[in-house]
């Protein structure tokens, strides 16, 4: 599906102060994929929701990656397994192996469509047309760019890393930042303890901590035509702490150029929330945690499947940088003892002390979803670290929620004061809608925006304030007409 719909049917009222675009990306294979491929490899398809004057316009468009164009013209899959060029058709092995399907980040006046196996694609924020691959050009020496770069709002830097940065199954990791003009700074290269899956990271003013999952890539297995990743129950969840800059004040005992590797037990710390620095070389960060392999499509080499009732929660890790490399970190503190994913904070406070985390959760004793992370999450939580209180939003029966995106009420509003926008999927009803929640009353939405079709699950999304976008116009047209009440042809889904 590609297309545009203007003025989506909306129940409730969208505040006129909300002016910007919610961008999200889905995995949406254009041609039937290789039957053995994994769900992570569908073509990136963007949905954009331009909100202006209380109205919402929507546009959906594929990212025209090299893969997409080649497979579209062949009208069949030419790429085999995820990140395994040995399984691709020989004619496409030199093409960029990116579906650009994981995240959309606006930085340096560019809307970046990201896949961690390659460099960014840049897309037009208004038309969603694909503009170019590798928009930061020759200054970028690595082959890969994370889908989870982090914006440091205090220094106006995008902190980037890439793993397998010198090519397939290499242990090389690059770290650098891009300033607001897209110029690279503070590049450094480090080596991973094994060729690990490094999906996410955290940043503090002085540190970047890379979060390694216990999967392993091996060139021999790739050459044998098998999956890029195999879970390894003998590997621990591992964190690599790296000073962000040469000028970082190092704790006692640290040498210039050093980085340290810390680990816990075997588990999957899927996505990170916030991070901050404590006194005397302490770094704290939060993450979701599944106590097993949350990607059963990448089993270990012996084929062992994860426990169907694997426990999941949201935890706080404490890294003591005074401990030598190779140390074990202490058991994390459980912040929310429910299956949780997609933690997000008010990113105006990224790197610093912050009170709130927003996340998808499975609210026990309500319908839908499941008892664990594999069955979908039926609500949102907004947790205060200060009061230790959690507020819950239950999306209704037959409702699965996607990543919560925070929109500050104004650029200078207090932390957490604003709105949350979130896609809700109703599989039985075969529909989707956006909910807009005012954080003053988290339990119920102020507006529900009806999509005219069911869309696939989002991987990640972000809000881009209109002040950052080059044109103030709507994606479809500029809406100036007054609100017309719905005539009742469509019923609200919740
Ligand atoms: C993730 C998703 C990806 C990927 C690697 O959610 C990790 C984690 C949608 O693609 O390539
Ligand atoms: Fe992610």
CSV table of C-alpha atoms and ligand atoms in Angstrom, one decimal:
chain,number,residue,atom,x,y,z
A,1,UNK,CA,0.0,0.0,0.0
A,2,UNK,CA,1.2,3.5,-0.9
A,3,UNK,CA,-1.1,6.5,-0.8
A,4,UNK,CA,-2.4,9.6,0.9
A,5,UNK,CA,-5.5,10.3,2.8
A,6,UNK,CA,-6.4,13.7,4.0
A,7,UNK,CA,-8.3,14.7,7.1
A,8,UNK,CA,-8.6,11.4,8.8
A,9,UNK,CA,-11.8,10.8,10.9
A,10,UNK,CA,-11.0,11.9,14.4
A,11,UNK,CA,-12.9,11.3,17.6
A,12,UNK,CA,-12.3,13.8,20.4
A,13,UNK,CA,-10.2,16.9,19.9
A,14,UNK,CA,-6.6,17.2,18.9
A,15,UNK,CA,-5.1,20.4,20.5
A,16,UNK,CA,-4.2,23.0,18.0
A,17,UNK,CA,-0.8,23.3,19.7
A,18,UNK,CA,0.2,20.0,18.2
A,19,UNK,CA,2.0,20.9,15.0
A,20,UNK,CA,4.3,18.4,13.4
A,21,UNK,CA,4.6,15.0,11.9
A,22,UNK,CA,4.6,11.5,13.4
A,23,UNK,CA,6.9,9.3,11.2
A,24,UNK,CA,6.9,5.6,11.7
A,25,UNK,CA,8.3,2.7,9.7
A,26,UNK,CA,7.0,-0.8,9.1
A,27,UNK,CA,8.5,-4.1,7.7
A,28,UNK,CA,6.4,-4.7,4.6
A,29,UNK,CA,7.9,-7.1,2.1
A,30,UNK,CA,7.0,-5.8,-1.4
A,31,UNK,CA,7.4,-9.3,-3.0
A,32,UNK,CA,6.9,-12.6,-1.2
A,33,UNK,CA,10.2,-13.1,0.7
A,34,UNK,CA,12.4,-16.1,0.8
A,35,UNK,CA,10.3,-18.6,2.9
A,36,UNK,CA,13.2,-19.1,5.3
A,37,UNK,CA,13.8,-15.4,5.9
A,38,UNK,CA,13.1,-13.7,9.2
A,39,UNK,CA,10.5,-11.0,9.9
A,40,UNK,CA,13.2,-8.3,10.4
A,41,UNK,CA,13.9,-8.1,6.7
A,42,UNK,CA,10.7,-6.7,5.1
A,43,UNK,CA,11.0,-3.6,3.0
A,44,UNK,CA,10.8,-0.3,4.9
A,45,UNK,CA,7.4,1.4,4.4
A,46,UNK,CA,6.9,4.8,6.0
A,47,UNK,CA,3.7,6.2,7.4
A,48,UNK,CA,3.6,9.9,8.1
A,49,UNK,CA,0.9,11.6,10.0
A,50,UNK,CA,1.0,15.4,9.6
A,51,UNK,CA,-1.0,17.0,12.4
A,52,UNK,CA,-2.0,20.6,12.0
A,53,UNK,CA,-4.9,22.7,13.3
A,54,UNK,CA,-6.5,19.6,14.9
A,55,UNK,CA,-6.5,17.6,11.7
A,56,UNK,CA,-4.4,14.7,10.5
A,57,UNK,CA,-3.2,13.9,7.0
A,58,UNK,CA,-1.6,10.6,6.3
A,59,UNK,CA,0.8,9.4,3.7
A,60,UNK,CA,2.3,5.9,3.2
A,61,UNK,CA,5.3,5.2,0.9
A,62,UNK,CA,8.0,2.6,0.5
A,63,UNK,CA,11.6,3.6,0.9
A,64,UNK,CA,13.1,3.0,-2.5
A,65,UNK,CA,16.2,1.2,-1.4
A,66,UNK,CA,18.3,-0.6,-3.9
A,67,UNK,CA,16.9,-3.9,-2.7
A,68,UNK,CA,13.3,-2.7,-3.2
A,69,UNK,CA,14.0,-1.4,-6.7
A,70,UNK,CA,15.8,-4.5,-7.8
A,71,UNK,CA,13.2,-6.9,-6.4
A,72,UNK,CA,10.3,-4.8,-7.6
A,73,UNK,CA,11.6,-4.8,-11.2
A,74,UNK,CA,12.3,-8.6,-11.0
A,75,UNK,CA,8.9,-9.0,-9.3
A,76,UNK,CA,10.4,-11.6,-7.0
A,77,UNK,CA,12.8,-11.9,-4.1
A,78,UNK,CA,16.4,-11.7,-5.1
A,79,UNK,CA,17.7,-11.4,-1.5
A,80,UNK,CA,17.7,-14.5,0.6
A,81,UNK,CA,18.3,-14.6,4.3
A,82,UNK,CA,18.8,-11.5,6.6
A,83,UNK,CA,22.3,-10.2,6.3
A,84,UNK,CA,23.6,-13.2,4.4
A,85,UNK,CA,24.9,-12.2,1.0
A,86,UNK,CA,25.8,-15.9,0.2
A,87,UNK,CA,22.0,-16.5,0.0
A,88,UNK,CA,21.3,-13.6,-2.3
A,89,UNK,CA,21.0,-13.9,-6.1
A,90,UNK,CA,24.6,-13.5,-7.5
A,91,UNK,CA,23.4,-10.4,-9.5
A,92,UNK,CA,22.5,-8.4,-6.4
A,93,UNK,CA,25.4,-9.2,-4.1
A,94,UNK,CA,27.0,-5.9,-4.6
A,95,UNK,CA,23.8,-4.0,-3.9
A,96,UNK,CA,23.2,-2.2,-0.6
A,97,UNK,CA,21.7,-4.8,1.7
A,98,UNK,CA,19.4,-2.4,3.6
A,99,UNK,CA,15.6,-2.4,3.8
A,100,UNK,CA,15.8,0.9,5.8
A,101,UNK,CA,13.0,-0.6,7.9
A,102,UNK,CA,14.0,0.1,11.5
A,103,UNK,CA,13.9,3.7,12.5
A,104,UNK,CA,13.3,7.2,11.2
A,105,UNK,CA,15.4,9.9,12.8
A,106,UNK,CA,15.5,13.6,11.8
A,107,UNK,CA,19.0,15.1,12.1
A,108,UNK,CA,21.0,17.8,10.4
A,109,UNK,CA,18.0,18.7,8.2
A,110,UNK,CA,17.7,15.2,6.9
A,111,UNK,CA,15.1,12.5,7.6
A,112,UNK,CA,17.1,9.3,7.9
A,113,UNK,CA,15.7,5.9,7.3
A,114,UNK,CA,17.9,3.5,9.2
A,115,UNK,CA,18.8,-0.2,9.1
A,116,UNK,CA,21.8,-1.3,11.2
A,117,UNK,CA,23.2,-3.5,8.4
A,118,UNK,CA,24.1,-0.5,6.3
A,119,UNK,CA,24.3,3.3,6.1
A,120,UNK,CA,21.2,5.6,6.2
A,121,UNK,CA,18.9,6.4,3.4
A,122,UNK,CA,17.7,10.0,3.3
A,123,UNK,CA,14.0,10.6,2.5
A,124,UNK,CA,12.1,13.8,1.8
A,125,UNK,CA,10.1,14.7,4.9
A,126,UNK,CA,7.2,16.0,2.9
A,127,UNK,CA,6.9,13.7,-0.1
A,128,UNK,CA,8.6,10.7,1.5
A,129,UNK,CA,10.6,10.2,-1.7
A,130,UNK,CA,13.9,8.5,-1.3
A,131,UNK,CA,16.6,11.0,-2.0
A,132,UNK,CA,19.9,9.2,-1.5
A,133,UNK,CA,21.9,6.6,0.2
A,134,UNK,CA,24.7,7.6,2.6
A,135,UNK,CA,23.8,11.3,3.0
A,136,UNK,CA,26.8,12.1,5.2
A,137,UNK,CA,29.2,11.1,2.4
A,138,UNK,CA,32.9,10.4,2.3
A,139,UNK,CA,33.6,11.4,5.9
A,140,UNK,CA,31.8,8.2,6.9
A,141,UNK,CA,34.3,5.4,6.8
A,142,UNK,CA,32.2,2.6,8.2
A,143,UNK,CA,29.8,0.3,6.4
A,144,UNK,CA,27.1,0.4,9.0
A,145,UNK,CA,25.2,2.9,11.1
A,146,UNK,CA,23.0,1.9,14.0
A,147,UNK,CA,19.2,2.3,13.8
A,148,UNK,CA,19.4,3.7,17.4
A,149,UNK,CA,21.6,6.8,17.2
A,150,UNK,CA,21.0,9.1,20.2
A,151,UNK,CA,20.5,12.8,20.2
A,152,UNK,CA,22.4,14.7,22.9
A,153,UNK,CA,20.1,17.8,23.3
A,154,UNK,CA,22.6,19.5,25.5
A,155,UNK,CA,25.4,19.5,22.9
A,156,UNK,CA,23.4,19.2,19.7
A,157,UNK,CA,25.1,16.0,18.6
A,158,UNK,CA,23.8,12.8,17.1
A,159,UNK,CA,25.8,10.0,18.7
A,160,UNK,CA,26.2,7.2,16.2
A,161,UNK,CA,27.8,3.8,16.3
A,162,UNK,CA,28.1,1.0,13.8
A,163,UNK,CA,29.0,-2.6,14.4
A,164,UNK,CA,30.3,-5.1,11.8
A,165,UNK,CA,31.6,-1.7,10.7
A,166,UNK,CA,34.4,-3.1,8.4
A,167,UNK,CA,32.1,-5.7,6.8
A,168,UNK,CA,30.3,-8.9,7.3
A,169,UNK,CA,30.9,-10.7,10.6
A,170,UNK,CA,33.8,-8.3,11.6
A,171,UNK,CA,34.2,-7.3,15.2
A,172,UNK,CA,35.0,-3.7,14.4
A,173,UNK,CA,32.8,-1.0,16.0
A,174,UNK,CA,32.8,2.6,15.0
A,175,UNK,CA,31.6,5.4,17.3
A,176,UNK,CA,31.3,9.1,16.3
A,177,UNK,CA,29.0,12.1,16.5
A,178,UNK,CA,27.4,14.2,13.9
A,179,UNK,CA,26.9,17.9,14.6
A,180,UNK,CA,23.8,19.8,13.6
A,181,UNK,CA,25.3,20.4,10.2
A,182,UNK,CA,26.1,16.7,9.7
A,183,UNK,CA,29.8,17.0,10.2
A,184,UNK,CA,31.6,14.1,11.9
A,185,UNK,CA,33.5,14.4,15.3
A,186,UNK,CA,35.2,12.2,17.8
A,187,UNK,CA,35.5,9.1,15.7
A,188,UNK,CA,36.9,6.1,17.4
A,189,UNK,CA,37.2,2.4,16.5
A,190,UNK,CA,36.9,-0.4,19.1
A,191,UNK,CA,36.6,-4.2,19.0
A,192,UNK,CA,33.7,-6.2,20.2
A,193,UNK,CA,34.5,-9.2,22.4
A,194,UNK,CA,32.7,-11.4,19.8
A,195,UNK,CA,30.7,-10.6,16.7
A,196,UNK,CA,27.6,-9.6,18.6
A,197,UNK,CA,24.2,-8.2,17.7
A,198,UNK,CA,24.4,-4.6,19.0
A,199,UNK,CA,21.0,-3.0,18.4
A,200,UNK,CA,20.9,-0.2,21.0
A,201,UNK,CA,23.0,1.9,23.2
A,202,UNK,CA,22.7,4.7,25.8
A,203,UNK,CA,24.5,8.0,26.2
A,204,UNK,CA,25.4,10.1,29.2
A,205,UNK,CA,27.3,13.4,28.9
A,206,UNK,CA,30.6,11.6,28.9
A,207,UNK,CA,29.9,8.0,28.0
A,208,UNK,CA,28.3,5.7,25.4
A,209,UNK,CA,27.4,2.3,26.6
A,210,UNK,CA,26.8,-0.3,23.8
A,211,UNK,CA,24.3,-3.1,24.6
A,212,UNK,CA,25.2,-6.5,23.2
A,213,UNK,CA,22.8,-9.3,22.7
A,214,UNK,CA,24.0,-12.9,23.1
A,215,UNK,CA,23.7,-13.7,19.4
A,216,UNK,CA,26.8,-14.5,17.4
A,217,UNK,CA,27.6,-14.1,13.7
A,218,UNK,CA,30.1,-16.5,12.1
A,219,UNK,CA,31.4,-16.3,8.6
A,220,UNK,CA,31.5,-20.1,8.1
A,221,UNK,CA,27.8,-20.3,9.0
A,222,UNK,CA,27.0,-17.5,6.6
A,223,UNK,CA,28.9,-19.3,3.8
A,224,UNK,CA,26.9,-22.5,4.6
A,225,UNK,CA,23.8,-20.5,3.7
A,226,UNK,CA,22.4,-20.3,7.2
A,227,UNK,CA,21.3,-17.4,9.4
A,228,UNK,CA,23.5,-14.5,10.3
A,229,UNK,CA,22.7,-14.8,14.0
A,230,UNK,CA,22.6,-17.8,16.3
A,231,UNK,CA,21.7,-17.3,20.0
A,232,UNK,CA,24.3,-18.6,22.3
A,233,UNK,CA,23.2,-19.6,25.8
A,234,UNK,CA,26.8,-19.4,27.0
A,235,UNK,CA,27.2,-15.7,26.2
A,236,UNK,CA,26.1,-13.0,28.7
A,237,UNK,CA,24.3,-9.8,28.1
A,238,UNK,CA,27.3,-7.5,27.7
A,239,UNK,CA,27.8,-3.7,27.9
A,240,UNK,CA,30.8,-1.9,26.4
A,241,UNK,CA,31.5,1.5,28.2
A,242,UNK,CA,33.4,3.9,26.0
A,243,UNK,CA,34.3,7.6,26.7
A,244,UNK,CA,32.5,9.7,24.1
A,245,UNK,CA,35.4,12.0,23.6
A,246,UNK,CA,39.2,12.2,24.1
A,247,UNK,CA,38.5,15.0,26.5
A,248,UNK,CA,36.2,12.9,28.7
A,249,UNK,CA,37.4,13.1,32.3
A,250,UNK,CA,38.4,9.4,33.0
A,251,UNK,CA,37.9,7.7,36.3
A,252,UNK,CA,41.0,6.7,38.2
A,253,UNK,CA,42.9,3.8,36.6
A,254,UNK,CA,41.5,4.4,33.1
A,255,UNK,CA,44.0,4.9,30.3
A,256,UNK,CA,43.5,7.2,27.4
A,257,UNK,CA,41.8,5.2,24.5
A,258,UNK,CA,40.6,2.5,26.9
A,259,UNK,CA,37.1,1.0,26.9
A,260,UNK,CA,35.7,-1.6,29.3
A,261,UNK,CA,33.5,-4.6,28.8
A,262,UNK,CA,31.0,-5.6,31.6
A,263,UNK,CA,28.6,-8.4,31.5
A,264,UNK,CA,25.7,-10.0,33.4
A,265,UNK,CA,23.9,-13.4,32.7
A,266,UNK,CA,22.4,-14.7,29.5
A,267,UNK,CA,19.4,-12.5,28.7
A,268,UNK,CA,18.2,-10.1,26.0
A,269,UNK,CA,18.2,-6.4,26.9
A,270,UNK,CA,16.1,-5.4,23.9
A,271,UNK,CA,15.8,-1.6,24.0
A,272,UNK,CA,17.1,1.0,26.3
A,273,UNK,CA,15.4,3.8,28.2
A,274,UNK,CA,17.3,6.7,29.7
A,275,UNK,CA,20.8,6.8,31.2
A,276,UNK,CA,22.6,9.1,33.6
A,277,UNK,CA,25.8,9.5,35.5
A,278,UNK,CA,26.1,9.1,39.2
A,279,UNK,CA,29.0,10.0,41.5
A,280,UNK,CA,32.5,8.4,41.4
A,281,UNK,CA,32.3,6.6,38.1
A,282,UNK,CA,28.8,5.2,38.2
A,283,UNK,CA,26.7,5.1,35.1
A,284,UNK,CA,23.0,4.0,35.3
A,285,UNK,CA,20.8,3.0,32.5
A,286,UNK,CA,17.4,1.3,32.0
A,287,UNK,CA,16.3,-1.4,29.5
A,288,UNK,CA,13.7,-3.9,28.8
A,289,UNK,CA,14.9,-7.4,29.6
A,290,UNK,CA,13.7,-10.8,28.4
A,291,UNK,CA,15.2,-13.7,30.4
A,292,UNK,CA,15.7,-15.7,27.2
A,293,UNK,CA,16.1,-15.4,23.4
A,294,UNK,CA,13.3,-13.0,22.3
A,295,UNK,CA,14.1,-13.7,18.6
A,296,UNK,CA,13.2,-17.4,18.3
A,297,UNK,CA,13.8,-17.2,14.5
A,298,UNK,CA,17.5,-17.0,15.4
A,299,UNK,CA,17.8,-20.1,17.5
A,300,UNK,CA,21.1,-21.4,18.8
A,301,UNK,CA,22.9,-23.9,16.5
A,302,UNK,CA,21.4,-26.8,18.4
A,303,UNK,CA,18.0,-25.4,17.6
A,304,UNK,CA,16.8,-25.0,21.3
A,305,UNK,CA,13.7,-22.8,21.4
A,306,UNK,CA,13.2,-20.2,24.1
A,307,UNK,CA,10.8,-21.1,27.0
A,308,UNK,CA,7.3,-20.2,25.9
A,309,UNK,CA,6.7,-18.5,29.2
A,310,UNK,CA,10.0,-16.6,29.3
A,311,UNK,CA,9.8,-13.8,31.8
A,312,UNK,CA,10.2,-10.1,30.8
A,313,UNK,CA,10.5,-6.9,32.8
A,314,UNK,CA,12.0,-3.4,32.8
A,315,UNK,CA,15.1,-2.9,34.8
A,316,UNK,CA,17.8,-0.5,35.8
A,317,UNK,CA,21.5,-1.5,35.4
A,318,UNK,CA,24.3,0.0,37.4
A,319,UNK,CA,27.7,0.1,35.8
A,320,UNK,CA,30.7,0.8,38.1
A,321,UNK,CA,33.4,2.1,35.8
A,322,UNK,CA,35.9,1.6,38.6
A,323,UNK,CA,35.6,-2.2,38.1
A,324,UNK,CA,38.1,-3.7,35.6
A,325,UNK,CA,37.1,-4.7,32.1
A,326,UNK,CA,35.6,-8.2,32.2
A,327,UNK,CA,33.7,-7.7,35.5
A,328,UNK,CA,30.2,-8.9,36.1
A,329,UNK,CA,27.6,-6.2,36.8
A,330,UNK,CA,25.3,-6.7,39.8
A,331,UNK,CA,21.7,-7.8,39.3
A,332,UNK,CA,19.7,-5.0,37.9
A,333,UNK,CA,16.9,-3.3,39.9
A,334,UNK,CA,13.4,-4.3,38.6
A,335,UNK,CA,11.6,-1.0,37.9
A,336,UNK,CA,8.4,-2.6,36.3
A,337,UNK,CA,7.7,-6.2,36.9
A,338,UNK,CA,5.5,-6.7,33.8
A,339,UNK,CA,6.5,-7.6,30.2
A,340,UNK,CA,7.7,-4.2,28.8
A,341,UNK,CA,9.2,-3.0,25.5
A,342,UNK,CA,9.9,0.2,23.6
A,343,UNK,CA,10.9,2.4,26.6
A,344,UNK,CA,11.0,6.0,25.6
A,345,UNK,CA,11.8,9.1,27.6
A,346,UNK,CA,11.1,12.8,27.1
A,347,UNK,CA,14.2,13.1,24.9
A,348,UNK,CA,14.8,16.8,25.7
A,349,UNK,CA,16.3,15.2,28.9
A,350,UNK,CA,18.4,12.6,27.2
A,351,UNK,CA,21.8,12.0,29.0
A,352,UNK,CA,20.6,13.7,32.2
A,353,UNK,CA,18.5,13.2,35.2
A,354,UNK,CA,14.9,12.5,34.3
A,355,UNK,CA,11.8,11.5,36.1
A,356,UNK,CA,9.6,9.7,33.5
A,357,UNK,CA,9.8,6.7,31.3
A,358,UNK,CA,7.0,5.7,28.8
A,359,UNK,CA,6.7,2.1,27.6
A,360,UNK,CA,4.5,-0.6,26.1
A,361,UNK,CA,3.4,-3.1,28.7
A,362,UNK,CA,1.3,-6.1,29.1
A,363,UNK,CA,-1.2,-5.1,31.7
A,364,UNK,CA,-2.0,-8.3,33.7
A,365,UNK,CA,-5.6,-9.3,34.2
A,366,UNK,CA,-6.8,-7.6,31.1
A,367,UNK,CA,-7.7,-9.2,27.9
A,368,UNK,CA,-5.6,-9.6,24.7
A,369,UNK,CA,-1.9,-9.7,24.3
A,370,UNK,CA,-0.4,-12.5,26.2
A,371,UNK,CA,1.3,-13.4,29.4
A,372,UNK,CA,4.7,-12.6,27.9
A,373,UNK,CA,6.4,-10.5,25.3
A,374,UNK,CA,5.8,-13.0,22.4
A,375,UNK,CA,2.0,-12.4,22.5
A,376,UNK,CA,1.9,-8.6,22.2
A,377,UNK,CA,1.5,-5.8,24.6
A,378,UNK,CA,-2.0,-4.4,25.5
A,379,UNK,CA,-1.2,-1.1,27.2
A,380,UNK,CA,1.1,1.8,28.0
A,381,UNK,CA,2.8,2.8,31.2
A,382,UNK,CA,4.2,6.1,32.3
A,383,UNK,CA,6.4,5.6,35.3
A,384,UNK,CA,7.8,8.2,37.6
A,385,UNK,CA,11.2,7.5,39.1
A,386,UNK,CA,10.6,10.3,41.6
A,387,UNK,CA,7.3,9.1,43.1
A,388,UNK,CA,7.7,5.5,42.0
A,389,UNK,CA,4.2,5.6,40.7
A,390,UNK,CA,3.1,4.0,37.5
A,391,UNK,CA,0.1,5.2,35.4
A,392,UNK,CA,-1.5,2.8,33.0
A,393,UNK,CA,-3.3,3.2,29.7
A,394,UNK,CA,-5.3,0.1,28.7
A,395,UNK,CA,-6.1,0.4,25.0
A,396,UNK,CA,-9.3,-1.7,25.1
A,397,UNK,CA,-10.2,-5.3,24.2
A,398,UNK,CA,-8.6,-6.6,21.0
A,399,UNK,CA,-6.0,-3.9,21.1
A,400,UNK,CA,-2.2,-4.1,20.8
A,401,UNK,CA,-0.2,-1.0,21.4
A,402,UNK,CA,2.9,0.1,19.6
A,403,UNK,CA,5.8,2.3,20.7
A,404,UNK,CA,4.7,5.4,22.6
A,405,UNK,CA,6.1,8.7,21.2
A,406,UNK,CA,6.2,11.8,23.4
A,407,UNK,CA,5.3,15.3,22.2
A,408,UNK,CA,6.3,18.1,24.6
A,409,UNK,CA,3.5,20.6,25.2
A,410,UNK,CA,5.9,23.4,24.3
A,411,UNK,CA,9.7,23.4,23.8
A,412,UNK,CA,10.2,24.6,27.3
A,413,UNK,CA,7.4,22.6,29.1
A,414,UNK,CA,8.4,20.7,32.2
A,415,UNK,CA,9.6,17.1,31.7
A,416,UNK,CA,6.8,14.8,30.7
A,417,UNK,CA,4.3,17.6,30.2
A,418,UNK,CA,2.7,17.1,26.8
A,419,UNK,CA,1.1,14.3,24.8
A,420,UNK,CA,1.8,10.7,23.8
A,421,UNK,CA,1.0,9.5,20.3
A,422,UNK,CA,0.7,5.7,19.8
A,423,UNK,CA,-0.6,3.4,17.1
A,424,UNK,CA,-3.1,0.8,18.3
A,425,UNK,CA,-3.8,-2.3,16.3
A,426,UNK,CA,-7.0,-4.2,16.5
A,427,UNK,CA,-6.4,-7.5,14.8
A,428,UNK,CA,-9.9,-9.0,15.1
A,429,UNK,CA,-11.5,-5.8,13.8
A,430,UNK,CA,-8.8,-5.6,11.2
A,431,UNK,CA,-8.1,-2.0,11.9
A,432,UNK,CA,-5.7,0.5,13.4
A,433,UNK,CA,-6.0,3.9,15.0
A,434,UNK,CA,-3.8,6.5,16.6
A,435,UNK,CA,-4.4,7.5,20.2
A,436,UNK,CA,-3.3,10.8,21.5
A,437,UNK,CA,-3.0,11.0,25.3
A,438,UNK,CA,-2.5,14.1,27.4
A,439,UNK,CA,0.0,13.1,30.1
A,440,UNK,CA,-2.1,15.1,32.6
A,441,UNK,CA,-4.7,12.3,32.3
A,442,UNK,CA,-2.7,9.3,31.0
A,443,UNK,CA,-5.5,6.8,31.5
A,444,UNK,CA,-7.7,7.9,28.6
A,445,UNK,CA,-7.0,9.4,25.2
A,446,UNK,CA,-8.1,12.9,24.3
A,447,UNK,CA,-8.3,11.9,20.6
A,448,UNK,CA,-8.6,8.8,18.5
A,449,UNK,CA,-7.6,9.0,14.9
A,450,UNK,CA,-9.2,6.4,12.7
A,451,UNK,CA,-7.0,4.9,10.0
A,452,UNK,CA,-8.9,3.8,6.8
A,453,UNK,CA,-6.9,0.6,6.7
A,454,UNK,CA,-5.0,-1.9,8.8
A,455,UNK,CA,-1.3,-1.2,8.7
A,456,UNK,CA,1.5,-3.5,9.7
A,457,UNK,CA,3.2,-3.2,13.1
A,458,UNK,CA,5.7,-0.3,13.5
A,459,UNK,CA,9.2,-1.0,14.2
A,460,UNK,CA,10.1,2.5,15.5
A,461,UNK,CA,8.8,6.0,15.0
A,462,UNK,CA,9.5,9.6,16.0
A,463,UNK,CA,7.8,13.0,16.3
A,464,UNK,CA,9.3,15.9,14.3
A,465,UNK,CA,8.0,19.3,15.3
A,466,UNK,CA,6.9,21.5,12.4
A,467,UNK,CA,9.5,24.1,13.4
A,468,UNK,CA,12.2,21.7,12.3
A,469,UNK,CA,10.6,20.9,9.0
A,470,UNK,CA,11.5,22.9,5.9
A,471,UNK,CA,7.9,23.5,4.8
A,472,UNK,CA,5.0,24.3,7.1
A,473,UNK,CA,2.6,22.7,4.6
A,474,UNK,CA,0.6,19.6,5.3
A,475,UNK,CA,1.8,16.4,3.7
A,476,UNK,CA,-1.3,16.3,1.5
A,477,UNK,CA,-2.5,19.9,1.6
A,478,UNK,CA,-2.9,22.7,4.1
A,479,UNK,CA,-6.1,22.3,6.0
A,480,UNK,CA,-7.8,25.5,7.0
A,481,UNK,CA,-11.5,24.4,7.2
A,482,UNK,CA,-13.2,24.1,10.6
A,483,UNK,CA,-13.7,20.8,12.3
A,484,UNK,CA,-16.6,18.9,10.8
A,485,UNK,CA,-18.2,16.5,13.2
A,486,UNK,CA,-18.4,12.9,12.1
A,487,UNK,CA,-21.8,11.9,10.9
A,488,UNK,CA,-21.7,8.5,12.5
A,489,UNK,CA,-20.9,6.5,9.5
A,490,UNK,CA,-17.8,5.2,11.3
A,491,UNK,CA,-18.0,4.0,14.9
A,492,UNK,CA,-15.1,4.6,17.2
A,493,UNK,CA,-13.2,1.5,17.9
A,494,UNK,CA,-12.7,2.2,21.6
B,1,LIG,C1,15.7,-5.2,15.4
B,1,LIG,C2,14.9,-4.9,14.3
B,1,LIG,C3,15.5,-5.0,13.0
B,1,LIG,C4,16.8,-5.4,12.9
B,1,LIG,C5,17.6,-5.7,14.0
B,1,LIG,O1,14.0,-4.9,17.0
B,1,LIG,C6,17.0,-5.6,15.2
B,1,LIG,C7,15.2,-5.1,16.7
B,1,LIG,C8,13.5,-4.4,11.9
B,1,LIG,O2,14.9,-4.8,11.8
B,1,LIG,O3,17.4,-5.5,11.7
B,2,LIG,FE1,15.0,-1.1,17.9
